[in-house]
Coordinates of N, CA and C in Angstrom, one line a residue:
M72 N 23.4 -37.3 12.1 CA 24.0 -37.1 11.0 C 24.9 -36.9 12.2
F73 N 25.4 -36.6 13.4 CA 26.5 -36.8 14.1 C 26.1 -38.0 14.1
M74 N 25.7 -39.0 14.5 CA 26.1 -40.4 14.8 C 26.4 -40.8 13.5
A75 N 26.2 -40.7 12.2 CA 26.3 -40.5 10.2 C 28.3 -40.6 11.1
A76 N 27.9 -39.3 10.9 CA 29.1 -38.7 11.3 C 30.1 -39.2 11.8
G77 N 29.9 -39.5 13.1 CA 30.7 -41.2 14.5 C 31.0 -42.2 13.8
G78 N 29.8 -42.7 13.4 CA 29.7 -43.3 12.7 C 31.4 -43.4 11.3
C79 N 31.4 -42.3 10.3 CA 32.4 -42.6 9.5 C 33.5 -42.8 10.0
W80 N 34.0 -42.0 10.7 CA 35.0 -41.8 12.0 C 35.5 -43.5 12.4
A81 N 34.5 -43.7 13.1 CA 34.8 -44.3 13.8 C 35.4 -45.8 12.6
G82 N 34.4 -46.1 11.5 CA 34.8 -46.7 10.0 C 36.8 -46.8 9.8
F83 N 36.8 -45.0 9.6 CA 38.1 -44.6 9.6 C 39.5 -45.3 10.3
T84 N 38.7 -45.7 11.4 CA 39.7 -45.8 12.4 C 40.2 -46.7 12.4
I85 N 39.7 -48.0 12.5 CA 38.8 -49.6 12.2 C 40.1 -49.7 10.7
L86 N 39.5 -49.0 9.7 CA 40.1 -49.4 8.5 C 42.0 -49.0 8.5
L87 N 41.9 -47.8 9.9 CA 43.7 -47.8 9.5 C 44.4 -49.1 10.1
R88 N 43.5 -49.6 11.1 CA 44.6 -50.4 11.7 C 43.7 -51.6 11.2
L89 N 43.0 -52.1 9.6 CA 43.3 -52.9 9.1 C 44.5 -53.0 8.2
W90 N 44.5 -51.7 7.9 CA 45.0 -51.5 6.3 C 46.7 -50.8 6.7
Q91 N 46.5 -50.6 7.8 CA 48.0 -49.9 8.3 C 49.1 -50.0 7.7
L92 N 48.5 -48.0 7.0 CA 48.8 -47.5 6.4 C 49.4 -46.4 7.2
G93 N 50.1 -45.6 6.8 CA 51.0 -44.4 7.1 C 49.8 -43.3 7.5
A94 N 49.6 -41.8 7.8 CA 48.5 -41.5 7.9 C 48.4 -40.5 6.0
I95 N 49.7 -39.8 5.7 CA 49.5 -39.7 4.2 C 48.1 -40.5 2.8
A96 N 48.6 -42.0 3.3 CA 48.6 -42.1 2.6 C 46.8 -43.3 2.7
A97 N 47.0 -43.3 4.4 CA 45.3 -43.8 4.3 C 44.3 -42.5 3.6
T98 N 44.7 -41.1 3.9 CA 44.3 -40.4 3.3 C 43.9 -39.8 2.5
A99 N 45.0 -40.7 1.3 CA 44.9 -40.9 -0.2 C 43.9 -41.7 -0.2
V100 N 44.0 -42.9 0.3 CA 42.6 -43.8 0.1 C 41.4 -43.2 0.2
A101 N 41.0 -42.9 1.7 CA 40.0 -42.4 1.6 C 39.3 -41.5 1.2
S102 N 39.8 -41.0 0.8 CA 39.5 -39.2 -0.6 C 39.9 -39.8 -1.6
V103 N 40.1 -41.5 -1.9 CA 39.9 -41.5 -3.4 C 38.1 -43.1 -3.2
L104 N 38.1 -43.3 -1.9 CA 37.2 -44.0 -2.0 C 35.7 -42.9 -1.6
S105 N 36.0 -42.4 -0.6 CA 35.1 -41.2 -1.2 C 34.1 -40.8 -2.4
A106 N 35.4 -40.5 -3.3 CA 35.0 -39.7 -3.8 C 34.3 -40.1 -5.1
V107 N 34.8 -41.8 -4.8 CA 34.1 -42.8 -5.6 C 32.3 -42.8 -5.3
V108 N 32.0 -42.6 -4.1 CA 30.6 -42.3 -4.1 C 30.0 -41.2 -4.5
V109 N 31.2 -39.5 -3.6 CA 30.4 -38.8 -4.3 C 29.8 -38.4 -5.4
V110 N 31.6 -38.6 -6.0 CA 31.7 -38.1 -7.4 C 30.2 -37.9 -8.5
P111 N 30.0 -39.4 -8.5 CA 28.2 -40.0 -9.3 C 26.9 -38.9 -8.4
G112 N 27.2 -38.9 -7.8 CA 26.4 -38.2 -7.3 C 25.5 -37.0 -7.4
V113 N 26.7 -36.7 -7.4 CA 27.2 -35.1 -7.4 C 26.5 -34.8 -9.4
L114 N 27.5 -35.6 -9.8 CA 27.3 -35.5 -11.8 C 25.4 -35.8 -11.7
L115 N 25.2 -37.0 -11.1 CA 23.8 -37.9 -11.3 C 22.8 -36.4 -10.7
F116 N 23.1 -35.7 -10.1 CA 22.1 -34.7 -9.4 C 21.9 -33.7 -9.3
G117 N 23.2 -33.0 -10.6 CA 22.9 -31.9 -11.2 C 24.3 -30.8 -9.9
T118 N 24.0 -31.1 -8.9 CA 25.3 -30.4 -7.7 C 26.1 -29.4 -8.0
F119 N 27.5 -29.9 -9.5 CA 28.2 -29.3 -9.8 C 27.6 -27.8 -10.4
D120 N 26.5 -27.7 -10.9 CA 25.5 -26.8 -11.6 C 25.0 -25.5 -10.8
R121 N 25.4 -26.1 -9.6 CA 24.9 -24.8 -8.3 C 26.4 -24.5 -7.6
L122 N 27.0 -25.1 -8.0 CA 28.3 -24.9 -7.7 C 28.7 -24.2 -8.2
A123 N 28.9 -25.0 -9.3 CA 29.7 -23.4 -10.3 C 29.4 -21.7 -10.4
A124 N 27.9 -21.8 -10.3 CA 27.2 -20.7 -9.5 C 27.0 -19.8 -9.0
L125 N 27.9 -20.2 -7.5 CA 28.2 -19.1 -6.8 C 29.2 -18.8 -7.3
P126 N 29.5 -17.7 -5.8 CA 30.7 -16.6 -6.4 C 32.4 -17.8 -5.5
T127 N 33.1 -17.3 -6.4 CA 34.1 -17.4 -6.8 C 34.2 -18.1 -5.5
E128 N 34.9 -16.6 -4.3 CA 36.1 -17.2 -3.0 C 34.6 -17.3 -2.0
T129 N 33.2 -17.2 -2.0 CA 32.1 -18.7 -1.7 C 32.8 -19.2 -2.5
L130 N 33.6 -20.1 -3.0 CA 33.9 -21.8 -3.4 C 35.7 -21.6 -3.3
I131 N 36.5 -20.9 -2.8 CA 37.7 -20.8 -2.5 C 37.9 -21.1 -0.9
L132 N 36.5 -20.2 -0.4 CA 36.8 -20.4 1.0 C 36.2 -21.6 0.9
Q133 N 35.0 -22.9 0.8 CA 35.3 -24.3 0.8 C 36.1 -24.6 1.1
I134 N 36.4 -24.8 -0.6 CA 37.9 -25.4 -0.8 C 38.5 -25.6 0.3
V135 N 38.9 -23.8 0.4 CA 40.0 -24.3 1.9 C 39.5 -24.7 2.7
V136 N 38.5 -24.1 3.5 CA 38.1 -25.1 5.0 C 37.5 -26.4 5.1
H137 N 37.2 -26.2 4.5 CA 35.9 -28.3 4.1 C 37.1 -28.8 3.5
G138 N 37.9 -28.3 2.2 CA 38.3 -29.4 1.6 C 39.8 -29.8 2.3
V139 N 40.5 -28.7 2.4 CA 41.5 -29.3 2.7 C 42.1 -29.6 4.0
M140 N 41.4 -27.8 5.3 CA 41.5 -27.7 6.7 C 40.2 -29.9 7.7
A141 N 39.4 -29.4 7.1 CA 38.1 -29.8 7.7 C 38.6 -31.3 6.7
G142 N 39.3 -31.8 6.1 CA 39.3 -33.5 4.9 C 40.4 -33.5 5.1
V143 N 42.0 -33.5 4.2 CA 43.1 -33.5 4.9 C 43.2 -33.4 6.0
L144 N 43.3 -31.7 5.9 CA 44.5 -32.0 7.6 C 44.2 -32.9 8.6
A145 N 42.5 -33.0 8.6 CA 42.0 -33.2 9.3 C 42.2 -35.5 9.9
M146 N 42.1 -35.6 8.5 CA 42.2 -37.3 8.6 C 43.6 -37.2 8.4
V147 N 44.3 -36.4 7.6 CA 46.0 -36.5 8.5 C 46.3 -36.9 9.7
A148 N 45.9 -35.6 10.9 CA 45.9 -35.9 11.8 C 45.5 -37.2 12.5
Y149 N 44.1 -37.3 12.4 CA 43.2 -37.9 12.7 C 44.5 -39.4 13.0
A150 N 44.9 -39.9 11.5 CA 45.6 -41.1 11.4 C 46.6 -41.0 12.3
R151 N 46.9 -40.0 11.8 CA 48.7 -39.7 12.9 C 48.4 -40.3 14.5
S152 N 47.7 -39.6 14.7 CA 47.2 -39.4 16.1 C 46.9 -41.0 16.9
V153 N 45.8 -42.1 15.7 CA 46.3 -43.5 15.8 C 47.2 -44.0 15.9
A154 N 48.4 -44.3 15.0 CA 49.2 -44.5 14.8 C 50.4 -44.5 16.0
L155 N 50.4 -43.7 16.6 CA 50.5 -42.2 17.5 C 50.2 -42.7 19.6
L156 N 49.4 -43.2 19.5 CA 47.8 -42.9 20.5 C 47.4 -44.6 20.6
G157 N 47.3 -44.8 19.6 CA 46.3 -46.3 19.5 C 45.0 -46.1 19.3
V158 N 44.9 -47.4 18.5 CA 43.4 -46.6 18.4 C 41.6 -46.4 19.4
G159 N 42.0 -46.9 20.2 CA 41.8 -46.4 21.8 C 41.4 -45.2 21.9
S160 N 42.3 -45.2 22.6 CA 42.7 -43.9 22.9 C 42.8 -42.4 21.0
A161 N 42.4 -42.3 20.6 CA 42.6 -41.5 19.2 C 41.1 -41.7 19.6
A162 N 40.4 -43.1 19.5 CA 39.5 -42.9 18.4 C 38.6 -41.8 19.6
L163 N 39.0 -42.1 21.2 CA 37.8 -40.5 21.9 C 37.6 -39.3 21.3
F164 N 39.2 -38.4 21.1 CA 38.9 -36.5 20.7 C 37.8 -36.5 19.7
P165 N 37.0 -37.1 18.7 CA 35.9 -37.1 17.9 C 34.8 -36.0 19.5
A166 N 35.0 -37.0 20.0 CA 34.4 -36.6 21.1 C 34.1 -35.2 21.6
V167 N 35.2 -34.5 22.0 CA 34.9 -33.3 22.3 C 34.9 -31.8 21.0
V168 N 34.3 -32.5 20.0 CA 34.5 -31.0 19.0 C 33.5 -30.1 19.2
P169 N 31.7 -31.6 19.6 CA 30.1 -31.1 19.2 C 30.9 -28.8 21.1
A170 N 32.0 -30.1 22.2 CA 32.6 -28.5 23.2 C 32.9 -28.4 22.2
V171 N 33.9 -28.5 21.5 CA 35.3 -26.9 21.8 C 34.1 -26.4 20.4
A172 N 33.8 -27.1 19.2 CA 32.5 -25.7 18.3 C 31.3 -24.8 18.8
L173 N 31.5 -25.9 20.2 CA 30.3 -24.4 20.7 C 31.2 -23.7 21.3
I174 N 32.5 -23.7 22.1 CA 33.2 -23.2 23.0 C 32.8 -22.5 22.1
M175 N 34.7 -21.7 20.6 CA 34.5 -21.4 19.2 C 33.6 -20.3 19.3
G176 N 32.5 -20.8 19.1 CA 30.8 -20.6 18.2 C 31.5 -18.9 18.9
I177 N 31.0 -18.2 20.4 CA 31.3 -17.7 21.1 C 31.4 -16.4 20.8
P178 N 33.1 -17.0 20.8 CA 34.1 -14.2 20.0 C 33.9 -14.9 18.0
L179 N 34.0 -16.7 18.1 CA 33.7 -16.7 16.4 C 32.9 -16.4 15.8
A180 N 31.2 -16.7 16.1 CA 29.1 -16.3 15.6 C 29.3 -15.2 16.0
G181 N 29.3 -15.4 17.5 CA 28.8 -14.1 18.6 C 26.9 -15.2 19.0
E182 N 27.5 -16.2 18.3 CA 26.7 -17.4 19.1 C 26.1 -17.3 20.7
V183 N 25.6 -17.2 21.8 CA 25.6 -18.3 22.7 C 24.8 -19.2 23.7
P184 N 25.6 -20.4 23.4 CA 24.5 -21.5 23.7 C 23.5 -21.3 24.2
T185 N 22.9 -22.1 24.3 CA 21.6 -21.6 25.7 C 21.8 -23.4 26.2
A186 N 21.3 -23.7 27.2 CA 21.2 -24.4 28.2 C 21.1 -25.9 27.4
P187 N 20.5 -26.3 27.3 CA 20.3 -28.1 26.6 C 21.6 -28.3 25.7
E188 N 22.4 -26.8 25.3 CA 23.6 -27.4 24.1 C 25.1 -27.2 25.1
W189 N 24.7 -26.4 26.8 CA 25.6 -26.9 27.3 C 25.8 -27.7 28.2
L190 N 24.7 -28.8 28.1 CA 24.9 -29.6 28.7 C 24.7 -30.8 28.5
G191 N 25.0 -30.4 26.7 CA 24.8 -32.0 25.6 C 27.0 -32.1 26.0
A192 N 27.7 -30.0 26.2 CA 28.1 -30.2 26.2 C 29.3 -30.5 26.8
L193 N 29.2 -30.4 28.2 CA 29.3 -31.3 29.7 C 29.0 -33.2 29.6
L194 N 27.6 -33.5 29.3 CA 27.5 -34.4 29.1 C 28.8 -35.5 27.9
A195 N 29.0 -35.0 26.9 CA 30.3 -35.5 26.1 C 31.6 -35.1 26.9
T196 N 31.9 -33.8 27.7 CA 33.1 -33.8 27.9 C 33.3 -35.0 29.4
T197 N 32.5 -35.1 29.9 CA 32.5 -36.1 31.2 C 32.3 -37.5 30.1
G198 N 32.1 -37.4 29.5 CA 31.9 -38.8 28.9 C 33.1 -39.9 28.3
L199 N 34.1 -38.4 27.9 CA 34.8 -38.3 27.5 C 36.0 -39.0 28.5
A200 N 36.3 -37.7 30.1 CA 36.7 -38.1 30.6 C 36.9 -39.2 31.2
V201 N 35.5 -40.0 31.3 CA 36.2 -41.0 32.5 C 36.4 -41.8 31.0
A202 N 36.4 -42.1 29.4 CA 36.5 -43.1 29.4 C 38.4 -42.3 29.1
L203 N 38.5 -41.7 29.0 CA 39.9 -41.2 29.3 C 40.9 -42.1 31.1
G204 N 39.9 -42.5 31.8 CA 40.2 -42.2 33.1 C 40.6 -41.3 34.4
G205 N 39.9 -39.5 33.4 CA 40.7 -38.4 34.5 C 39.9 -38.3 35.5
I206 N 39.1 -39.0 35.5 CA 37.7 -39.1 36.2 C 38.7 -40.3 38.1
P207 N 38.9 -39.8 39.0 CA 39.1 -41.3 39.7 C 37.3 -41.9 40.3
G208 N 38.2 -43.4 40.0 CA 36.7 -43.9 40.3 C 36.0 -44.5 39.3
M209 N 36.3 -43.8 38.4 CA 35.0 -44.2 37.2 C 36.5 -44.5 35.8
R210 N 36.4 -45.9 35.6 CA 37.5 -45.6 35.0 C 36.6 -46.5 34.1
R211 N 37.2 -46.3 33.2 CA 37.1 -47.2 31.4 C 36.8 -49.2 31.2
A212 N 36.2 -49.9 31.5 CA 36.6 -51.7 31.7 C 37.9 -51.5 30.6
G213 N 38.3 -52.8 30.9 CA 40.0 -52.7 30.7 C 41.0 -51.8 30.4
A214 N 41.4 -50.4 31.5 CA 42.0 -49.5 31.2 C 43.2 -49.9 32.7

């Protein structure tokens, strides 16, 4: 799932360069294309009925967190960062998501990471630092 998500962000990044659209327009296009793929599946497999059966508070929370914040705001911010920083630098930011989520999970969810989780966060962060040229003597090719 993480690899698929990374592939989706990579595809979006490449399309941002090809489309040459502003952040909001690019997010709108990606949202419409996503709806074309997702909505038929929801209708075909009856997921909408199961969603409608959930409590209203749960649905509102999911709409705000996943729809507005993770969907719209994250895509607009990322598209803007691509415009400001360039594709190469902006594409590295999703690599920090697992480490930040791991750290935020401690106070917010009360979950203490295991040793393998800490190791994964360390490897992801180190890879990001190397890619950005933040570790002397270890620079990415072409930087």
